Amino acid sequence: MKIRRYIWLFFLLAIWMGCEEPVDLDIIPDQEKLVVISNFSDIDTLEVVVTKTISVLSQETATYLSDAIVEVFEGEKLVDRLNFVSSDNAQIPSYYRSNFLVPERGITYTIKVEAPGFDPVMAFNFIPEKAIGIDTNTVSFEMKQVDQDVFRTLATFDISVTIQDPPEPNNF
């Protein structure tokens, strides 16, 4: 009989402690801002993705802006105004692309982005000079999966690179 009483007491305590009142968070949404994403490479023409910020509590996906003005400067000199490339594929975002500008090593570029309803933003980037004395010991390349449909082939690759980097000089 005592055990039954303790079980009921434990059960009631568990229910009582399990009841929680939802907390109303008064999170004021910040002003939407431009987000500029670009990976500089001296292998191909410059590509820039322009989107807007999303609340951490939001379930929406990224909104890629098609009406932005994306300009690239070398110092004070305007080098290029990038063109919008639309993408209907959910895997590939819409982006802005240069017709001719391939970034060069050691030159600092400024990307200036303006879009209606947003404050303009600027980003500075450069590709460092090639490091001397770094050797690639091992490179392995393995294709894991290929999915095909009528229009495209998708593949997943594993790439492994082993690098021998002498401690001096600092290459970072």
PDB file of C-alpha atoms in Angstrom:
ATOM      1  CA  MET A   1       0.000   0.000   0.000  1.00  0.00           C
ATOM      2  CA  LYS A   2       2.839   2.377   0.838  1.00  0.00           C
ATOM      3  CA  ILE A   3       4.471   1.655  -2.500  1.00  0.00           C
ATOM      4  CA  ARG A   4       1.264   2.550  -4.314  1.00  0.00           C
ATOM      5  CA  ARG A   5       1.096   5.860  -2.429  1.00  0.00           C
ATOM      6  CA  TYR A   6       4.725   6.661  -3.351  1.00  0.00           C
ATOM      7  CA  ILE A   7       4.084   5.790  -6.980  1.00  0.00           C
ATOM      8  CA  TRP A   8       1.096   8.179  -7.066  1.00  0.00           C
ATOM      9  CA  LEU A   9       3.124  10.866  -5.339  1.00  0.00           C
ATOM     10  CA  PHE A  10       5.990  10.425  -7.803  1.00  0.00           C
ATOM     11  CA  PHE A  11       3.523  10.481 -10.723  1.00  0.00           C
ATOM     12  CA  LEU A  12       1.875  13.718  -9.487  1.00  0.00           C
ATOM     13  CA  LEU A  13       5.257  15.355  -8.910  1.00  0.00           C
ATOM     14  CA  ALA A  14       6.371  14.389 -12.417  1.00  0.00           C
ATOM     15  CA  ILE A  15       3.218  15.882 -13.935  1.00  0.00           C
ATOM     16  CA  TRP A  16       3.488  19.027 -11.810  1.00  0.00           C
ATOM     17  CA  MET A  17       7.139  19.554 -12.742  1.00  0.00           C
ATOM     18  CA  GLY A  18       6.422  18.783 -16.392  1.00  0.00           C
ATOM     19  CA  CYS A  19       3.904  21.614 -16.729  1.00  0.00           C
ATOM     20  CA  GLU A  20       5.594  24.618 -18.212  1.00  0.00           C
ATOM     21  CA  GLU A  21       4.238  27.931 -19.293  1.00  0.00           C
ATOM     22  CA  PRO A  22       5.277  29.078 -22.772  1.00  0.00           C
ATOM     23  CA  VAL A  23       7.475  32.159 -22.750  1.00  0.00           C
ATOM     24  CA  ASP A  24       6.508  34.908 -25.153  1.00  0.00           C
ATOM     25  CA  LEU A  25       9.696  36.219 -26.763  1.00  0.00           C
ATOM     26  CA  ASP A  26       9.448  39.829 -27.823  1.00  0.00           C
ATOM     27  CA  ILE A  27      12.134  39.653 -30.472  1.00  0.00           C
ATOM     28  CA  ILE A  28      12.141  42.765 -32.585  1.00  0.00           C
ATOM     29  CA  PRO A  29      13.067  41.890 -36.154  1.00  0.00           C
ATOM     30  CA  ASP A  30      16.198  43.630 -37.311  1.00  0.00           C
ATOM     31  CA  GLN A  31      16.256  45.677 -40.464  1.00  0.00           C
ATOM     32  CA  GLU A  32      16.906  43.449 -43.467  1.00  0.00           C
ATOM     33  CA  LYS A  33      20.440  43.819 -44.779  1.00  0.00           C
ATOM     34  CA  LEU A  34      22.273  42.700 -47.877  1.00  0.00           C
ATOM     35  CA  VAL A  35      24.358  39.540 -47.738  1.00  0.00           C
ATOM     36  CA  VAL A  36      27.211  39.262 -50.250  1.00  0.00           C
ATOM     37  CA  ILE A  37      28.891  35.904 -50.862  1.00  0.00           C
ATOM     38  CA  SER A  38      31.856  35.495 -53.187  1.00  0.00           C
ATOM     39  CA  ASN A  39      34.682  33.009 -53.472  1.00  0.00           C
ATOM     40  CA  PHE A  40      37.641  34.588 -55.206  1.00  0.00           C
ATOM     41  CA  SER A  41      39.589  32.390 -57.585  1.00  0.00           C
ATOM     42  CA  ASP A  42      42.202  33.147 -60.205  1.00  0.00           C
ATOM     43  CA  ILE A  43      40.907  30.250 -62.300  1.00  0.00           C
ATOM     44  CA  ASP A  44      37.511  31.576 -63.445  1.00  0.00           C
ATOM     45  CA  THR A  45      35.552  34.809 -63.783  1.00  0.00           C
ATOM     46  CA  LEU A  46      34.250  36.468 -60.632  1.00  0.00           C
ATOM     47  CA  GLU A  47      30.847  35.338 -59.328  1.00  0.00           C
ATOM     48  CA  VAL A  48      28.898  37.001 -56.498  1.00  0.00           C
ATOM     49  CA  VAL A  49      25.707  35.833 -54.774  1.00  0.00           C
ATOM     50  CA  VAL A  50      23.481  38.588 -53.337  1.00  0.00           C
ATOM     51  CA  THR A  51      20.728  37.742 -50.870  1.00  0.00           C
ATOM     52  CA  LYS A  52      19.113  39.352 -47.832  1.00  0.00           C
ATOM     53  CA  THR A  53      19.281  38.469 -44.152  1.00  0.00           C
ATOM     54  CA  ILE A  54      16.782  36.000 -42.709  1.00  0.00           C
ATOM     55  CA  SER A  55      15.624  35.834 -39.102  1.00  0.00           C
ATOM     56  CA  VAL A  56      16.970  32.876 -37.148  1.00  0.00           C
ATOM     57  CA  LEU A  57      13.370  32.053 -36.223  1.00  0.00           C
ATOM     58  CA  SER A  58      12.161  32.133 -39.828  1.00  0.00           C
ATOM     59  CA  GLN A  59      11.372  29.049 -41.885  1.00  0.00           C
ATOM     60  CA  GLU A  60      11.800  30.834 -45.225  1.00  0.00           C
ATOM     61  CA  THR A  61      14.581  30.056 -47.670  1.00  0.00           C
ATOM     62  CA  ALA A  62      17.085  32.570 -49.001  1.00  0.00           C
ATOM     63  CA  THR A  63      15.788  35.256 -51.338  1.00  0.00           C
ATOM     64  CA  TYR A  64      18.255  35.973 -54.134  1.00  0.00           C
ATOM     65  CA  LEU A  65      18.080  39.575 -55.302  1.00  0.00           C
ATOM     66  CA  SER A  66      17.877  40.174 -59.036  1.00  0.00           C
ATOM     67  CA  ASP A  67      17.707  43.973 -58.964  1.00  0.00           C
ATOM     68  CA  ALA A  68      21.025  44.742 -57.284  1.00  0.00           C
ATOM     69  CA  ILE A  69      23.875  46.699 -58.806  1.00  0.00           C
ATOM     70  CA  VAL A  70      27.135  44.824 -58.230  1.00  0.00           C
ATOM     71  CA  GLU A  71      30.320  46.709 -59.077  1.00  0.00           C
ATOM     72  CA  VAL A  72      33.941  45.646 -58.692  1.00  0.00           C
ATOM     73  CA  PHE A  73      36.696  48.183 -58.064  1.00  0.00           C
ATOM     74  CA  GLU A  74      40.465  47.916 -58.114  1.00  0.00           C
ATOM     75  CA  GLY A  75      41.429  50.742 -55.787  1.00  0.00           C
ATOM     76  CA  GLU A  76      39.221  53.664 -56.906  1.00  0.00           C
ATOM     77  CA  LYS A  77      38.925  52.416 -60.493  1.00  0.00           C
ATOM     78  CA  LEU A  78      35.681  50.699 -61.573  1.00  0.00           C
ATOM     79  CA  VAL A  79      36.746  47.422 -63.190  1.00  0.00           C
ATOM     80  CA  ASP A  80      33.408  45.755 -63.959  1.00  0.00           C
ATOM     81  CA  ARG A  81      29.662  45.809 -63.342  1.00  0.00           C
ATOM     82  CA  LEU A  82      28.444  42.228 -62.920  1.00  0.00           C
ATOM     83  CA  ASN A  83      25.452  40.748 -64.792  1.00  0.00           C
ATOM     84  CA  PHE A  84      22.623  38.809 -63.134  1.00  0.00           C
ATOM     85  CA  VAL A  85      22.391  35.089 -63.966  1.00  0.00           C
ATOM     86  CA  SER A  86      19.038  33.563 -63.002  1.00  0.00           C
ATOM     87  CA  SER A  87      18.789  29.937 -61.912  1.00  0.00           C
ATOM     88  CA  ASP A  88      15.645  27.804 -61.878  1.00  0.00           C
ATOM     89  CA  ASN A  89      17.478  24.976 -60.110  1.00  0.00           C
ATOM     90  CA  ALA A  90      16.955  24.983 -56.332  1.00  0.00           C
ATOM     91  CA  GLN A  91      20.450  23.495 -55.887  1.00  0.00           C
ATOM     92  CA  ILE A  92      22.157  26.424 -57.648  1.00  0.00           C
ATOM     93  CA  PRO A  93      21.453  29.986 -56.455  1.00  0.00           C
ATOM     94  CA  SER A  94      20.982  32.906 -58.818  1.00  0.00           C
ATOM     95  CA  TYR A  95      24.122  35.037 -58.922  1.00  0.00           C
ATOM     96  CA  TYR A  96      25.981  37.916 -60.554  1.00  0.00           C
ATOM     97  CA  ARG A  97      28.858  37.168 -62.906  1.00  0.00           C
ATOM     98  CA  SER A  98      31.584  39.099 -64.653  1.00  0.00           C
ATOM     99  CA  ASN A  99      31.982  38.619 -68.386  1.00  0.00           C
ATOM    100  CA  PHE A 100      35.751  39.018 -68.273  1.00  0.00           C
ATOM    101  CA  LEU A 101      37.184  39.746 -64.802  1.00  0.00           C
ATOM    102  CA  VAL A 102      39.345  36.935 -63.450  1.00  0.00           C
ATOM    103  CA  PRO A 103      40.803  38.129 -60.118  1.00  0.00           C
ATOM    104  CA  GLU A 104      44.593  38.301 -59.985  1.00  0.00           C
ATOM    105  CA  ARG A 105      46.783  37.315 -57.056  1.00  0.00           C
ATOM    106  CA  GLY A 106      47.946  40.080 -54.734  1.00  0.00           C
ATOM    107  CA  ILE A 107      45.408  42.688 -55.925  1.00  0.00           C
ATOM    108  CA  THR A 108      42.755  43.904 -53.474  1.00  0.00           C
ATOM    109  CA  TYR A 109      39.301  44.170 -55.019  1.00  0.00           C
ATOM    110  CA  THR A 110      36.312  46.019 -53.616  1.00  0.00           C
ATOM    111  CA  ILE A 111      32.827  44.702 -54.306  1.00  0.00           C
ATOM    112  CA  LYS A 112      30.132  47.345 -53.907  1.00  0.00           C
ATOM    113  CA  VAL A 113      26.495  46.201 -53.859  1.00  0.00           C
ATOM    114  CA  GLU A 114      23.422  48.428 -53.955  1.00  0.00           C
ATOM    115  CA  ALA A 115      19.791  47.255 -54.046  1.00  0.00           C
ATOM    116  CA  PRO A 116      16.478  49.109 -53.661  1.00  0.00           C
ATOM    117  CA  GLY A 117      15.336  49.193 -50.024  1.00  0.00           C
ATOM    118  CA  PHE A 118      18.755  48.294 -48.591  1.00  0.00           C
ATOM    119  CA  ASP A 119      21.778  50.205 -47.372  1.00  0.00           C
ATOM    120  CA  PRO A 120      24.708  49.738 -49.780  1.00  0.00           C
ATOM    121  CA  VAL A 121      27.461  47.366 -48.666  1.00  0.00           C
ATOM    122  CA  MET A 122      31.119  46.959 -49.578  1.00  0.00           C
ATOM    123  CA  ALA A 123      33.414  43.965 -49.281  1.00  0.00           C
ATOM    124  CA  PHE A 124      37.180  43.830 -49.709  1.00  0.00           C
ATOM    125  CA  ASN A 125      38.943  40.704 -50.871  1.00  0.00           C
ATOM    126  CA  PHE A 126      42.150  39.488 -52.458  1.00  0.00           C
ATOM    127  CA  ILE A 127      43.896  36.277 -53.416  1.00  0.00           C
ATOM    128  CA  PRO A 128      47.243  35.932 -51.608  1.00  0.00           C
ATOM    129  CA  GLU A 129      50.424  35.322 -53.564  1.00  0.00           C
ATOM    130  CA  LYS A 130      51.389  31.689 -54.045  1.00  0.00           C
ATOM    131  CA  ALA A 131      53.259  30.303 -51.076  1.00  0.00           C
ATOM    132  CA  ILE A 132      56.775  29.105 -51.799  1.00  0.00           C
ATOM    133  CA  GLY A 133      57.948  25.788 -50.370  1.00  0.00           C
ATOM    134  CA  ILE A 134      54.591  24.062 -50.032  1.00  0.00           C
ATOM    135  CA  ASP A 135      54.451  20.629 -51.646  1.00  0.00           C
ATOM    136  CA  THR A 136      51.427  18.455 -52.257  1.00  0.00           C
ATOM    137  CA  ASN A 137      52.325  14.930 -51.191  1.00  0.00           C
ATOM    138  CA  THR A 138      49.087  13.079 -51.868  1.00  0.00           C
ATOM    139  CA  VAL A 139      45.965  13.848 -53.823  1.00  0.00           C
ATOM    140  CA  SER A 140      43.152  11.315 -53.998  1.00  0.00           C
ATOM    141  CA  PHE A 141      39.910  11.778 -55.856  1.00  0.00           C
ATOM    142  CA  GLU A 142      36.945   9.412 -55.542  1.00  0.00           C
ATOM    143  CA  MET A 143      33.478   9.673 -57.090  1.00  0.00           C
ATOM    144  CA  LYS A 144      30.890   8.276 -54.672  1.00  0.00           C
ATOM    145  CA  GLN A 145      27.464   8.702 -56.228  1.00  0.00           C
ATOM    146  CA  VAL A 146      25.935   9.710 -59.540  1.00  0.00           C
ATOM    147  CA  ASP A 147      22.266  10.682 -59.929  1.00  0.00           C
ATOM    148  CA  GLN A 148      21.037  11.249 -63.452  1.00  0.00           C
ATOM    149  CA  ASP A 149      17.919  12.720 -64.950  1.00  0.00           C
ATOM    150  CA  VAL A 150      17.080  13.869 -68.450  1.00  0.00           C
ATOM    151  CA  PHE A 151      18.924  17.183 -68.228  1.00  0.00           C
ATOM    152  CA  ARG A 152      21.861  16.818 -65.859  1.00  0.00           C
ATOM    153  CA  THR A 153      24.172  14.548 -63.980  1.00  0.00           C
ATOM    154  CA  LEU A 154      24.942  15.118 -60.308  1.00  0.00           C
ATOM    155  CA  ALA A 155      27.943  13.544 -58.670  1.00  0.00           C
ATOM    156  CA  THR A 156      29.414  13.496 -55.165  1.00  0.00           C
ATOM    157  CA  PHE A 157      33.195  13.524 -54.833  1.00  0.00           C
ATOM    158  CA  ASP A 158      35.619  12.945 -51.978  1.00  0.00           C
ATOM    159  CA  ILE A 159      38.864  14.842 -52.384  1.00  0.00           C
ATOM    160  CA  SER A 160      41.785  14.353 -50.021  1.00  0.00           C
ATOM    161  CA  VAL A 161      44.934  16.461 -50.151  1.00  0.00           C
ATOM    162  CA  THR A 162      48.011  16.084 -47.956  1.00  0.00           C
ATOM    163  CA  ILE A 163      50.225  19.174 -47.823  1.00  0.00           C
ATOM    164  CA  GLN A 164      53.806  19.506 -46.605  1.00  0.00           C
ATOM    165  CA  ASP A 165      54.171  23.085 -45.310  1.00  0.00           C
ATOM    166  CA  PRO A 166      57.504  24.138 -43.782  1.00  0.00           C
ATOM    167  CA  PRO A 167      57.106  26.102 -40.519  1.00  0.00           C
ATOM    168  CA  GLU A 168      58.843  29.185 -41.902  1.00  0.00           C
ATOM    169  CA  PRO A 169      57.645  31.393 -43.532  1.00  0.00           C
ATOM    170  CA  ASN A 170      54.054  31.805 -42.343  1.00  0.00           C
ATOM    171  CA  ASN A 171      51.827  31.131 -45.357  1.00  0.00           C
ATOM    172  CA  PHE A 172      48.549  32.235 -43.877  1.00  0.00           C
TER     173      PHE A 172
END
